[in-house]
Each structure stands twice: as C-alpha cells, then as structure tokens.
Amino acid sequence: MNGNPSTSNPNVNPGQLPGAIHKDPDMVVFGFWVFMMSDLIFFGVVFAIYITMIGATAGGPGPRELFDFGSLFAQTMLLLTSSLTVGIATVTMKHQRSQASFLFWVVVTLLLGLGFLTLELYDFSQMAEKGGVPQRSGYLSAFFGLVPLHGLHVSFGCLWMLVLIAQVWKKGMLDIIKLRFLRLALFWHFLDLIWIGIFSIVYFGGWVYG
Amino acid sequence: MNEHGWLGKLDWDSLVFSKLITDPSVSEAVASTAGSIVIIATVAILGLLTWFRAWGPLWSEWLTSTDHKKIGIMYIVFALVMMTRGLLEGMVMRAQQAAAPDGFLYADHFAQLFSTHGTIMIFFVAVPFVVGLVNFVMPLQIGARDVAFPVLNQISLAVTVSSGILLMVSLVVGEFSTGGWSAYPPYTGADFNPGVGPDYWVWAIVFSGAGTTLTGINFTVTIIKCRAAGMKFFRMPMFCWTVLCSSILMIFAMPPLSVAALMLGFDRYLDFHFFTNDLGGNMMNYANLFWLFGHPEVYLLVLPAYGIFSEVFSTFSAKRLYGYKSLVIATMSIAVLSFTVWLHHFFTMGQSPTINIVFGIATMLIAVPTGVKVYDWMATMYRGRIRFTTPMIYSIGFLILFVIGGLSGVILANPTVDFQVHNTLFLVAHFHNVLIPGVLFGLLAGYNYWFPKAFGFRLNDRLGRWSAFLWVLGFMLTFFPLYGAGLLGMPRRSFSYMDLTFKPYMLVAFVGAMVVLCALISLVVQLVVSLKDRDKNRVPVGDPWDGRSLEWSIPAPAPSYNFVELPRVTDRDEFTEAKEQGRAYLPPKVYRDIEVPKNNPLGFILCVLSGILMFALVWYIWWLALVSALAIIVAVIASTFRWDSERVIPASQVQKDTEKWLEQVKKSRAIGRDLENTPANVGYAKLEH
C-alpha cells in the first residue's frame, strides 16, 4: 500500500510479502503498536487504582511487611536479561543467521520468562503466608489486581513463544512467522517497561508511602 | 464451590416459568411472556433455516465470511434485533409509570427492565449499529479492499453477538441485574446482590467491551494505513474523519470499562475488596473508572452519526460540505474534550466545589465545537438543491431536536443546577434527547442512505418518510414530558409514585411510547415492502443519490473485492469530480487477479465458545468454564496454523463482472434528481448542482 513493504520496514527485513494488504508488514506491526497503546491504558488505569489504594490496608499487612526486595531484584534481572536475549533473537532473524541460533535465543528467553514467573509465584505464596491475600484488604486487592496482570501477560508471552518455536520447527522461518516473532519481541519489551513501572510504583512507591 | 453440583447454581427454579407457577402474578406473566418470545423466536428461526435449507449458504456466505461488508450487515441485523427488545422494554416501563400508583410490575422486575434497557441500548444497539455501518462504509470510502485485520473483525463481531445472546438467555434463565446500566457497587456487590443478575452484566460487558476495543484498533489502522493513493487525510470524506476519532475513543475509553467490570467481578467471585463497603474498598474508584469510559462513549457513538449527517446533508443538498476543515477540527476537539468531563456524572457525590466548577466549564466547552458543526450543516444546505428524502428528514429532525438536547446538557453542566435535578427524569429526558436524535436518527438515516449499496435496491421512500416522521413525533411525545416531570422532582427509576401531579406527564409519555412502537413497526413494514418490490427498485449501476464519495462509484451490491482497480484520489469529493470530468465508469486499463481473505470459521467458533464460557461463569459451573476457556485458547492457536489465508479471484472473473456492469451503464439513461425515488432510477445519476 504505502510504498514497498521491504523498504518501508528497514529494521526487520521480514522479506517481501507480495499480494494482499493483510500481509503488509508495516501495517501489521503498526496495528500491534496500536494494540499496545490500548493495553497500556488498561495497565495505566489499574496502576491508578493501586495508587489510590495505598494505605487502604484495613489493619492488614502492608508493603513493609510483605515485600521481599531480594527476590524482586532477581525477578527484575531475569526479565531485563530476557529482553536482551529476545533482542539478540531479533538480530539473528534480521541477519538471517541459522535457524538453530534463532531458536536457541528464543528458548533462552522462554526459560528466563519461566524463571521470572516461578519467582513471582513463590513471592505470592510468601506473601500469603504472612496474611497478604487479596481478600484481606482493598490495598491487597489492588496489588493482586495489578502485579498478576503483568504476570498473566508474561505467561501469555511464554505460550506465544512455545507456539512460535513449534511453528518454526515445523515450517522453517516463513515470512509470516518472522512477522509474528517481531510482534512478540515488541510485546516482550513492552512487558519489561511495565515491570519497571511495577517495580518503581508498586514495590518502591508502596514501600515509601505505604 | 462444592456447595453447588455439576450444574452450579442452575436448577429448575432458575427458569423464568417456574416463578410464574409459584407466583401467578402479572409481573411474572410479563417476564414469562418475554422468555417465551425468546424461545419461540429461536425455534422459529432455526425451523425456517432448516425448511429453506439455508444452513449451507448461511455458513459459507455469512457466518464464516471475512468480508467487511457482510460483517457490517450482520452487526446491523444484530443491532436491530436487540433494538426491538430494548424498545419493548421501554414500552413496558412507560406503561408501568403511566399506570402508577397501581402498576402491574414488581419493583425488582422494573429495576431489571431499566438495567437491561440501558445496557442493551448502549452496548448492543448503538455500538453494533455504529460499528456495522462503519464496517460497511468506511473501507469503501477510503478506497480500500478490506479492513486491516479481517479475521479480527470477525472475532469482534463474535464476542459482541455472544454477549447479546447471553442477555437474551437472562430473560429465560435466572434474572438480570437490578443495578442500572452503570451497575454501581456496592449495591451490585455480592453482599447486596448475591444472585446471578450482576454476573450477567459483568460478563456481557467484559466480552462485548473487548470486541469494541479490537474494533477500534482495526478501524484506526485501516484508516491510517489502507487509504487509496492520493487520499490525504484532508481528502477523506467527513464520515471517515468521525470514524477515526471515534475509533481512537474506543482504544482509549474501553479499557477503563473493562477494568471496572472485571474488578467488580473479582469482588463478586473472589471476595476482593476493590469497591466493597468494608476492608478498604472504595466505590468512588468505580464511579471514576466507569465514567472515564462512559462519557467518551457518548461521543464514540455520536461522532460517526455526525459523519453520516455530514454525508447526507451534502449529498441531498447537491453541494460540497461547507466548512470541511472546521468540521474536522471540531470533531477532533470533541474527541479530546470528551475525556475531560467524566466527573460531571457525579457532581453530587461530595468532591470540592472547585473540582465541580472545572468539570462544569469543561463540559460546557463541548457545546462550542458542536455549535460549529450545526452551523456548518445549515450552511451546507443554504442555497443547495435540497431533496426532502428519508435520510434528510432524519437529519433535519436531528438538527432541531439535538440543539434542544444540547441546551439541556449545558443546563446540566452547571453544578448548582445539577444538584437540583440530578437523579430526576430531567436527566433521563436529556440523554434520550441527545442519544435518539443524535445517534439513532443518524444510524437510521445511514441505513436508508447506504441500503442500496449493500443490497442493490432502494428502500421504499414513502414508507421511510412515514417511519421517520413517526420516530420524530414519538420521540418528542415520549421524552419532552419527562423534562417537565423531572423539573417537578420525579425521581428516575421509580417503579411507582404517590404524587399524582406526575400522572399526566406519564400518560403523554406512554402515548409517545406507542408512537415509537409504530415507528419501529413501520420500519419493519418498509423493509418487507421494499423486499417485495425489490425488482422495481434495483440500482445496479450503483449511484442512486448522485453520491459524492468513492463508495458510489462501484456497482450495487458492491462486489466482494470492492474495487476492480484501487482508485487514485485527487479531490475531496472524488466521485463527483470524476463525474464532472467524465472519467467515472471508465473500464480499467488492465484486469488483474485479486486476492481476498478466505472464509474462516474462527469467529463462529469463538462466538459459541465465549457464549458457553460466559454462561458457565454466570452460573458457577466451574468445569464448563475451564473447558470452554481452554477450548478458546486451543482454537486461537490452531487458527495460527492456517498458512494460506488468501483466496484469488481470477482476472477473468473480475473482467466478466466489470464488463457486464459497464454494459449496464451504457444501456441506462442518466436520470435527474426529480425521479430518484421512481423505478427510473437504476443507480445512474445525472450530475446536477
């Protein structure tokens, strides 16, 4: 539609996708950006609710009793590293390295994501042991409305990676799969940004103002 | 969870009829009648489909279609069905208030009626009708083959329809929420409402809201990325501008609603404390979230209707739209301002006067760009060659009535006045006064205007005019008395009253409601008669009204691939320009194969599965909820394993169709505007100014 597809998206090199507009990489990726804007509003609203609920602990445990910053630091490192590895996977795709090296970096990203989720679940169970369950107070409801929402997105990203790994395995690096991976990578970086927000607003902000 | 069996909370007493047996009252009889209508209509439709052996075509032509035009038509059919229900509920409510103090409904039944009426009219009539028209028209107007994401489009329709079906099911099984369309907690929380009513509301809103968000994304990307060559932003038809703004509103305004409804669901299902009275819950958070969506929603609906009016005024005045750029700027201003006024929905809930004043002034500001629009539309008609067709009647009715509705809005925007009339029928009169002339008249004008493009024949104009006049008259009779009753202090949502001062107002409103019912019936009659006379009113050439934008430059009904050759645009009124320069109806230089998306069963599968999921959640049938949720995930993943999603329409086929059409153009005579509602009109308009 708007110019030559292969030149209009120089970062990715998903290849020439002739024919119908529905395969124009530029448009597909733009559509995903728009989706992320909408998702960002979703997160933004839940963040806002959390901020209004800081202090609404109703006598229950608050941030200072519940947060384990050691585990949170480890989660942050796992997630940030996974953003790096997904970036490396994108570069191997762009420079058309071997399928094996691409898959290797995707699998590393997947493992880092799963590691993050495991630690997060462990954190939640620790919180529950100290009486920090969502049913206890408005504050904890807001906490468990926001942080697991991010976790759910990460789980969705992991499932997406599994499907893509299966598809590359079965069909090789088709252009359409490259395009899907490109969106996955965007999504993964986006989740990293959200995590920065969660770390600074939910954990750090909660600890300071709670 | 274990206190319920395999069927969750579901048992024989959940059926609406069992209540009639234990308590044979008029109120229960009304409820059972409504339930029976749903069942009988469903059985009748299934039976007719079988009788006419229509299942095959229905499946391959419609249910699995990815064609934006067919998806648009399905949206509109769905909206009209839901409108029938919403309108009948309105009738029953007006009858109840006219009969007060000795009404015939229980208070709870009345509360369910206003809750479903509001929910249905906003989410399942206005939204799908708007989305349907946009789906049909917008890609044609920008010279595109399709929307950006056809399968996503299908999925949006699927979840909207399954949520609507869920509401229909609530008529037969269980009861609906009594908490109004805004479902304020803590009243809708588990403490005050342990039944399934609010759960029906929550899931219908969550799923249809997701569909609308996805639609907004789809339309935005379509307009930004799929315009024909040469169609700069300032060459887009006005309707496309309003759609762009409205789609952006969908992207930004729907998430707060989804969040509010989901959090209410968490409170109800998992004992969270977002909005409860105790343990730190905060219901003002709900009010803020809901209206952070709710106010932009109003403009999300009315902006596309403004777009339709712009097209109608300009076409039926045979003039270029006056003040195009000011209309664009006004549309964008309204879209932005719509996010700055949500707090006027709760002026009386205890925030400081300063905040109320800020939001009051912001609210009044919206009247400025809206006023600009009204003057532009009037100036478009000025010295035009006006034809008083059905769409024009709706549009002129809108122009007058909407100004009145807007003025009552400016009155309400003053917090001091609002303290006096809030929660009275004055408010009910106001929002019906903007939504019916503003949105519904626009949609019905659009329905009459674009119908020939969708089906290849014109609707009967005489009956259309009857219908339009009945809508205008019925609307005025029903809702103007409510201004009076509201000023006298009659609270909204009251199922009865003792003060007989209100009675005459309610009686007039009831008569008005009967006129509105006649308007709906005349709409059906118009469709049936037009269907019967369709051979007389065919407009195969495709331009019955001397149209100005690209959708009129192709045959009617529009071919599945829209354009043989994607157009190159040089002017705002591209088709008028082409007609003036004699380059309309030229054969393309070369015929090429055209790729269109293949049919896809995913939408239908998700419609069924999401319907089952929602029903299971409402009734606490956990195993079924789990199974259907997993099935949804599997279905989506499986669909990503379809590698060839395109189908080729061979050049020879395109050539055959096009040559046949061009032959038709050659054989027909261009007809003047005086004859546009006669069988002489075959869709080949003589250019007139």
mmCIF file with all atom_site columns, N, CA, C and O in Angstrom, chain B residues 344-382:
data_model
loop_
_atom_site.group_PDB
_atom_site.id
_atom_site.type_symbol
_atom_site.label_atom_id
_atom_site.label_alt_id
_atom_site.label_comp_id
_atom_site.label_asym_id
_atom_site.label_entity_id
_atom_site.label_seq_id
_atom_site.pdbx_PDB_ins_code
_atom_site.Cartn_x
_atom_site.Cartn_y
_atom_site.Cartn_z
_atom_site.occupancy
_atom_site.B_iso_or_equiv
_atom_site.pdbx_formal_charge
_atom_site.auth_seq_id
_atom_site.auth_comp_id
_atom_site.auth_asym_id
_atom_site.auth_atom_id
_atom_site.pdbx_PDB_model_num
ATOM 1   N N  . HIS B 1 344 ? -18.669 15.124 35.602 1.00 0.00 ? 344 HIS B N  1
ATOM 2   C CA . HIS B 1 344 ? -19.995 15.733 35.702 1.00 0.00 ? 344 HIS B CA 1
ATOM 3   C C  . HIS B 1 344 ? -21.083 14.674 35.928 1.00 0.00 ? 344 HIS B C  1
ATOM 4   O O  . HIS B 1 344 ? -22.223 15.018 36.189 1.00 0.00 ? 344 HIS B O  1
ATOM 5   N N  . HIS B 1 345 ? -20.718 13.409 35.828 1.00 0.00 ? 345 HIS B N  1
ATOM 6   C CA . HIS B 1 345 ? -21.702 12.364 36.129 1.00 0.00 ? 345 HIS B CA 1
ATOM 7   C C  . HIS B 1 345 ? -21.878 12.153 37.628 1.00 0.00 ? 345 HIS B C  1
ATOM 8   O O  . HIS B 1 345 ? -22.761 11.397 38.034 1.00 0.00 ? 345 HIS B O  1
ATOM 9   N N  . PHE B 1 346 ? -21.013 12.765 38.428 1.00 0.00 ? 346 PHE B N  1
ATOM 10  C CA . PHE B 1 346 ? -21.238 12.660 39.876 1.00 0.00 ? 346 PHE B CA 1
ATOM 11  C C  . PHE B 1 346 ? -20.870 13.952 40.586 1.00 0.00 ? 346 PHE B C  1
ATOM 12  O O  . PHE B 1 346 ? -20.117 13.945 41.543 1.00 0.00 ? 346 PHE B O  1
ATOM 13  N N  . PHE B 1 347 ? -21.444 15.032 40.087 1.00 0.00 ? 347 PHE B N  1
ATOM 14  C CA . PHE B 1 347 ? -21.292 16.326 40.751 1.00 0.00 ? 347 PHE B CA 1
ATOM 15  C C  . PHE B 1 347 ? -21.725 16.274 42.216 1.00 0.00 ? 347 PHE B C  1
ATOM 16  O O  . PHE B 1 347 ? -21.217 17.012 43.050 1.00 0.00 ? 347 PHE B O  1
ATOM 17  N N  . THR B 1 348 ? -22.713 15.424 42.510 1.00 0.00 ? 348 THR B N  1
ATOM 18  C CA . THR B 1 348 ? -23.320 15.471 43.849 1.00 0.00 ? 348 THR B CA 1
ATOM 19  C C  . THR B 1 348 ? -22.675 14.499 44.818 1.00 0.00 ? 348 THR B C  1
ATOM 20  O O  . THR B 1 348 ? -23.193 14.266 45.894 1.00 0.00 ? 348 THR B O  1
ATOM 21  N N  . MET B 1 349 ? -21.550 13.900 44.438 1.00 0.00 ? 349 MET B N  1
ATOM 22  C CA . MET B 1 349 ? -21.002 12.849 45.305 1.00 0.00 ? 349 MET B CA 1
ATOM 23  C C  . MET B 1 349 ? -19.913 13.362 46.230 1.00 0.00 ? 349 MET B C  1
ATOM 24  O O  . MET B 1 349 ? -19.128 12.588 46.768 1.00 0.00 ? 349 MET B O  1
ATOM 25  N N  . GLY B 1 350 ? -19.830 14.672 46.418 1.00 0.00 ? 350 GLY B N  1
ATOM 26  C CA . GLY B 1 350 ? -19.040 15.162 47.533 1.00 0.00 ? 350 GLY B CA 1
ATOM 27  C C  . GLY B 1 350 ? -17.650 15.677 47.241 1.00 0.00 ? 350 GLY B C  1
ATOM 28  O O  . GLY B 1 350 ? -16.876 15.878 48.169 1.00 0.00 ? 350 GLY B O  1
ATOM 29  N N  . GLN B 1 351 ? -17.283 15.892 45.971 1.00 0.00 ? 351 GLN B N  1
ATOM 30  C CA . GLN B 1 351 ? -15.969 16.498 45.756 1.00 0.00 ? 351 GLN B CA 1
ATOM 31  C C  . GLN B 1 351 ? -16.075 18.013 45.941 1.00 0.00 ? 351 GLN B C  1
ATOM 32  O O  . GLN B 1 351 ? -17.157 18.566 46.065 1.00 0.00 ? 351 GLN B O  1
ATOM 33  N N  . SER B 1 352 ? -14.933 18.691 45.910 1.00 0.00 ? 352 SER B N  1
ATOM 34  C CA . SER B 1 352 ? -14.933 20.118 46.260 1.00 0.00 ? 352 SER B CA 1
ATOM 35  C C  . SER B 1 352 ? -15.597 20.927 45.146 1.00 0.00 ? 352 SER B C  1
ATOM 36  O O  . SER B 1 352 ? -15.601 20.521 43.989 1.00 0.00 ? 352 SER B O  1
ATOM 37  N N  . PRO B 1 353 ? -16.142 22.105 45.513 1.00 0.00 ? 353 PRO B N  1
ATOM 38  C CA . PRO B 1 353 ? -16.756 22.968 44.504 1.00 0.00 ? 353 PRO B CA 1
ATOM 39  C C  . PRO B 1 353 ? -15.786 23.319 43.383 1.00 0.00 ? 353 PRO B C  1
ATOM 40  O O  . PRO B 1 353 ? -16.182 23.416 42.223 1.00 0.00 ? 353 PRO B O  1
ATOM 41  N N  . THR B 1 354 ? -14.497 23.498 43.707 1.00 0.00 ? 354 THR B N  1
ATOM 42  C CA . THR B 1 354 ? -13.528 23.854 42.668 1.00 0.00 ? 354 THR B CA 1
ATOM 43  C C  . THR B 1 354 ? -13.502 22.795 41.580 1.00 0.00 ? 354 THR B C  1
ATOM 44  O O  . THR B 1 354 ? -13.531 23.092 40.383 1.00 0.00 ? 354 THR B O  1
ATOM 45  N N  . ILE B 1 355 ? -13.439 21.537 42.005 1.00 0.00 ? 355 ILE B N  1
ATOM 46  C CA . ILE B 1 355 ? -13.397 20.452 41.019 1.00 0.00 ? 355 ILE B CA 1
ATOM 47  C C  . ILE B 1 355 ? -14.678 20.455 40.204 1.00 0.00 ? 355 ILE B C  1
ATOM 48  O O  . ILE B 1 355 ? -14.654 20.330 38.969 1.00 0.00 ? 355 ILE B O  1
ATOM 49  N N  . ASN B 1 356 ? -15.809 20.626 40.871 1.00 0.00 ? 356 ASN B N  1
ATOM 50  C CA . ASN B 1 356 ? -17.078 20.664 40.139 1.00 0.00 ? 356 ASN B CA 1
ATOM 51  C C  . ASN B 1 356 ? -17.083 21.786 39.101 1.00 0.00 ? 356 ASN B C  1
ATOM 52  O O  . ASN B 1 356 ? -17.551 21.596 37.968 1.00 0.00 ? 356 ASN B O  1
ATOM 53  N N  . ILE B 1 357 ? -16.541 22.947 39.480 1.00 0.00 ? 357 ILE B N  1
ATOM 54  C CA . ILE B 1 357 ? -16.550 24.079 38.541 1.00 0.00 ? 357 ILE B CA 1
ATOM 55  C C  . ILE B 1 357 ? -15.679 23.764 37.331 1.00 0.00 ? 357 ILE B C  1
ATOM 56  O O  . ILE B 1 357 ? -16.067 23.983 36.185 1.00 0.00 ? 357 ILE B O  1
ATOM 57  N N  . VAL B 1 358 ? -14.490 23.206 37.590 1.00 0.00 ? 358 VAL B N  1
ATOM 58  C CA . VAL B 1 358 ? -13.595 22.892 36.471 1.00 0.00 ? 358 VAL B CA 1
ATOM 59  C C  . VAL B 1 358 ? -14.287 21.946 35.493 1.00 0.00 ? 358 VAL B C  1
ATOM 60  O O  . VAL B 1 358 ? -14.293 22.173 34.278 1.00 0.00 ? 358 VAL B O  1
ATOM 61  N N  . PHE B 1 359 ? -14.903 20.903 36.034 1.00 0.00 ? 359 PHE B N  1
ATOM 62  C CA . PHE B 1 359 ? -15.547 19.939 35.140 1.00 0.00 ? 359 PHE B CA 1
ATOM 63  C C  . PHE B 1 359 ? -16.812 20.515 34.512 1.00 0.00 ? 359 PHE B C  1
ATOM 64  O O  . PHE B 1 359 ? -17.173 20.152 33.389 1.00 0.00 ? 359 PHE B O  1
ATOM 65  N N  . GLY B 1 360 ? -17.487 21.406 35.235 1.00 0.00 ? 360 GLY B N  1
ATOM 66  C CA . GLY B 1 360 ? -18.663 22.067 34.657 1.00 0.00 ? 360 GLY B CA 1
ATOM 67  C C  . GLY B 1 360 ? -18.277 22.894 33.449 1.00 0.00 ? 360 GLY B C  1
ATOM 68  O O  . GLY B 1 360 ? -18.913 22.819 32.380 1.00 0.00 ? 360 GLY B O  1
ATOM 69  N N  . ILE B 1 361 ? -17.196 23.665 33.584 1.00 0.00 ? 361 ILE B N  1
ATOM 70  C CA . ILE B 1 361 ? -16.775 24.512 32.465 1.00 0.00 ? 361 ILE B CA 1
ATOM 71  C C  . ILE B 1 361 ? -16.296 23.652 31.303 1.00 0.00 ? 361 ILE B C  1
ATOM 72  O O  . ILE B 1 361 ? -16.651 23.880 30.145 1.00 0.00 ? 361 ILE B O  1
ATOM 73  N N  . ALA B 1 362 ? -15.524 22.615 31.619 1.00 0.00 ? 362 ALA B N  1
ATOM 74  C CA . ALA B 1 362 ? -15.056 21.720 30.546 1.00 0.00 ? 362 ALA B CA 1
ATOM 75  C C  . ALA B 1 362 ? -16.246 21.135 29.794 1.00 0.00 ? 362 ALA B C  1
ATOM 76  O O  . ALA B 1 362 ? -16.230 21.019 28.566 1.00 0.00 ? 362 ALA B O  1
ATOM 77  N N  . THR B 1 363 ? -17.295 20.785 30.534 1.00 0.00 ? 363 THR B N  1
ATOM 78  C CA . THR B 1 363 ? -18.475 20.203 29.895 1.00 0.00 ? 363 THR B CA 1
ATOM 79  C C  . THR B 1 363 ? -19.134 21.198 28.951 1.00 0.00 ? 363 THR B C  1
ATOM 80  O O  . THR B 1 363 ? -19.485 20.867 27.817 1.00 0.00 ? 363 THR B O  1
ATOM 81  N N  . MET B 1 364 ? -19.275 22.432 29.435 1.00 0.00 ? 364 MET B N  1
ATOM 82  C CA . MET B 1 364 ? -19.932 23.440 28.584 1.00 0.00 ? 364 MET B CA 1
ATOM 83  C C  . MET B 1 364 ? -19.123 23.714 27.329 1.00 0.00 ? 364 MET B C  1
ATOM 84  O O  . MET B 1 364 ? -19.672 24.015 26.281 1.00 0.00 ? 364 MET B O  1
ATOM 85  N N  . LEU B 1 365 ? -17.775 23.563 27.434 1.00 0.00 ? 365 LEU B N  1
ATOM 86  C CA . LEU B 1 365 ? -16.922 23.846 26.273 1.00 0.00 ? 365 LEU B CA 1
ATOM 87  C C  . LEU B 1 365 ? -17.282 22.966 25.078 1.00 0.00 ? 365 LEU B C  1
ATOM 88  O O  . LEU B 1 365 ? -17.109 23.372 23.936 1.00 0.00 ? 365 LEU B O  1
ATOM 89  N N  . ILE B 1 366 ? -17.761 21.754 25.342 1.00 0.00 ? 366 ILE B N  1
ATOM 90  C CA . ILE B 1 366 ? -18.066 20.845 24.229 1.00 0.00 ? 366 ILE B CA 1
ATOM 91  C C  . ILE B 1 366 ? -19.142 21.441 23.326 1.00 0.00 ? 366 ILE B C  1
ATOM 92  O O  . ILE B 1 366 ? -19.209 21.154 22.135 1.00 0.00 ? 366 ILE B O  1
ATOM 93  N N  . ALA B 1 367 ? -19.979 22.299 23.917 1.00 0.00 ? 367 ALA B N  1
ATOM 94  C CA . ALA B 1 367 ? -21.028 22.906 23.098 1.00 0.00 ? 367 ALA B CA 1
ATOM 95  C C  . ALA B 1 367 ? -20.442 23.765 21.981 1.00 0.00 ? 367 ALA B C  1
ATOM 96  O O  . ALA B 1 367 ? -21.095 23.982 20.959 1.00 0.00 ? 367 ALA B O  1
ATOM 97  N N  . VAL B 1 368 ? -19.207 24.257 22.169 1.00 0.00 ? 368 VAL B N  1
ATOM 98  C CA . VAL B 1 368 ? -18.646 25.167 21.160 1.00 0.00 ? 368 VAL B CA 1
ATOM 99  C C  . VAL B 1 368 ? -18.379 24.445 19.826 1.00 0.00 ? 368 VAL B C  1
ATOM 100 O O  . VAL B 1 368 ? -18.949 24.810 18.799 1.00 0.00 ? 368 VAL B O  1
ATOM 101 N N  . PRO B 1 369 ? -17.534 23.393 19.827 1.00 0.00 ? 369 PRO B N  1
ATOM 102 C CA . PRO B 1 369 ? -17.344 22.695 18.548 1.00 0.00 ? 369 PRO B CA 1
ATOM 103 C C  . PRO B 1 369 ? -18.645 22.096 18.005 1.00 0.00 ? 369 PRO B C  1
ATOM 104 O O  . PRO B 1 369 ? -18.823 22.026 16.777 1.00 0.00 ? 369 PRO B O  1
ATOM 105 N N  . THR B 1 370 ? -19.530 21.671 18.891 1.00 0.00 ? 370 THR B N  1
ATOM 106 C CA . THR B 1 370 ? -20.792 21.112 18.403 1.00 0.00 ? 370 THR B CA 1
ATOM 107 C C  . THR B 1 370 ? -21.601 22.197 17.696 1.00 0.00 ? 370 THR B C  1
ATOM 108 O O  . THR B 1 370 ? -22.204 21.965 16.643 1.00 0.00 ? 370 THR B O  1
ATOM 109 N N  . GLY B 1 371 ? -21.563 23.407 18.261 1.00 0.00 ? 371 GLY B N  1
ATOM 110 C CA . GLY B 1 371 ? -22.243 24.518 17.612 1.00 0.00 ? 371 GLY B CA 1
ATOM 111 C C  . GLY B 1 371 ? -21.654 24.804 16.235 1.00 0.00 ? 371 GLY B C  1
ATOM 112 O O  . GLY B 1 371 ? -22.384 25.027 15.264 1.00 0.00 ? 371 GLY B O  1
ATOM 113 N N  . VAL B 1 372 ? -20.328 24.735 16.148 1.00 0.00 ? 372 VAL B N  1
ATOM 114 C CA . VAL B 1 372 ? -19.669 24.931 14.849 1.00 0.00 ? 372 VAL B CA 1
ATOM 115 C C  . VAL B 1 372 ? -20.246 23.962 13.830 1.00 0.00 ? 372 VAL B C  1
ATOM 116 O O  . VAL B 1 372 ? -20.573 24.319 12.698 1.00 0.00 ? 372 VAL B O  1
ATOM 117 N N  . LYS B 1 373 ? -20.407 22.722 14.271 1.00 0.00 ? 373 LYS B N  1
ATOM 118 C CA . LYS B 1 373 ? -20.922 21.710 13.352 1.00 0.00 ? 373 LYS B CA 1
ATOM 119 C C  . LYS B 1 373 ? -22.327 22.048 12.887 1.00 0.00 ? 373 LYS B C  1
ATOM 120 O O  . LYS B 1 373 ? -22.641 21.954 11.690 1.00 0.00 ? 373 LYS B O  1
ATOM 121 N N  . VAL B 1 374 ? -23.170 22.435 13.836 1.00 0.00 ? 374 VAL B N  1
ATOM 122 C CA . VAL B 1 374 ? -24.560 22.721 13.471 1.00 0.00 ? 374 VAL B CA 1
ATOM 123 C C  . VAL B 1 374 ? -24.602 23.829 12.415 1.00 0.00 ? 374 VAL B C  1
ATOM 124 O O  . VAL B 1 374 ? -25.313 23.724 11.406 1.00 0.00 ? 374 VAL B O  1
ATOM 125 N N  . TYR B 1 375 ? -23.803 24.886 12.620 1.00 0.00 ? 375 TYR B N  1
ATOM 126 C CA . TYR B 1 375 ? -23.800 25.974 11.628 1.00 0.00 ? 375 TYR B CA 1
ATOM 127 C C  . TYR B 1 375 ? -23.260 25.482 10.289 1.00 0.00 ? 375 TYR B C  1
ATOM 128 O O  . TYR B 1 375 ? -23.751 25.873 9.226  1.00 0.00 ? 375 TYR B O  1
ATOM 129 N N  . ASP B 1 376 ? -22.242 24.624 10.327 1.00 0.00 ? 376 ASP B N  1
ATOM 130 C CA . ASP B 1 376 ? -21.706 24.115 9.060  1.00 0.00 ? 376 ASP B CA 1
ATOM 131 C C  . ASP B 1 376 ? -22.750 23.318 8.292  1.00 0.00 ? 376 ASP B C  1
ATOM 132 O O  . ASP B 1 376 ? -22.850 23.411 7.072  1.00 0.00 ? 376 ASP B O  1
ATOM 133 N N  . TRP B 1 377 ? -23.523 22.507 9.026  1.00 0.00 ? 377 TRP B N  1
ATOM 134 C CA . TRP B 1 377 ? -24.554 21.721 8.345  1.00 0.00 ? 377 TRP B CA 1
ATOM 135 C C  . TRP B 1 377 ? -25.622 22.627 7.755  1.00 0.00 ? 377 TRP B C  1
ATOM 136 O O  . TRP B 1 377 ? -26.079 22.418 6.640  1.00 0.00 ? 377 TRP B O  1
ATOM 137 N N  . MET B 1 378 ? -26.002 23.667 8.500  1.00 0.00 ? 378 MET B N  1
ATOM 138 C CA . MET B 1 378 ? -27.010 24.574 7.964  1.00 0.00 ? 378 MET B CA 1
ATOM 139 C C  . MET B 1 378 ? -26.464 25.291 6.739  1.00 0.00 ? 378 MET B C  1
ATOM 140 O O  . MET B 1 378 ? -27.152 25.453 5.732  1.00 0.00 ? 378 MET B O  1
ATOM 141 N N  . ALA B 1 379 ? -25.196 25.697 6.807  1.00 0.00 ? 379 ALA B N  1
ATOM 142 C CA . ALA B 1 379 ? -24.598 26.397 5.678  1.00 0.00 ? 379 ALA B CA 1
ATOM 143 C C  . ALA B 1 379 ? -24.456 25.467 4.470  1.00 0.00 ? 379 ALA B C  1
ATOM 144 O O  . ALA B 1 379 ? -24.489 25.914 3.328  1.00 0.00 ? 379 ALA B O  1
ATOM 145 N N  . THR B 1 380 ? -24.308 24.158 4.749  1.00 0.00 ? 380 THR B N  1
ATOM 146 C CA . THR B 1 380 ? -24.254 23.218 3.624  1.00 0.00 ? 380 THR B CA 1
ATOM 147 C C  . THR B 1 380 ? -25.588 23.213 2.876  1.00 0.00 ? 380 THR B C  1
ATOM 148 O O  . THR B 1 380 ? -25.625 23.150 1.649  1.00 0.00 ? 380 THR B O  1
ATOM 149 N N  . MET B 1 381 ? -26.682 23.313 3.630  1.00 0.00 ? 381 MET B N  1
ATOM 150 C CA . MET B 1 381 ? -27.996 23.304 2.977  1.00 0.00 ? 381 MET B CA 1
ATOM 151 C C  . MET B 1 381 ? -28.296 24.619 2.279  1.00 0.00 ? 381 MET B C  1
ATOM 152 O O  . MET B 1 381 ? -29.027 24.666 1.293  1.00 0.00 ? 381 MET B O  1
ATOM 153 N N  . TYR B 1 382 ? -27.714 25.718 2.782  1.00 0.00 ? 382 TYR B N  1
ATOM 154 C CA . TYR B 1 382 ? -28.029 27.053 2.272  1.00 0.00 ? 382 TYR B CA 1
ATOM 155 C C  . TYR B 1 382 ? -27.754 27.132 0.777  1.00 0.00 ? 382 TYR B C  1
ATOM 156 O O  . TYR B 1 382 ? -26.659 26.821 0.311  1.00 0.00 ? 382 TYR B O  1
#
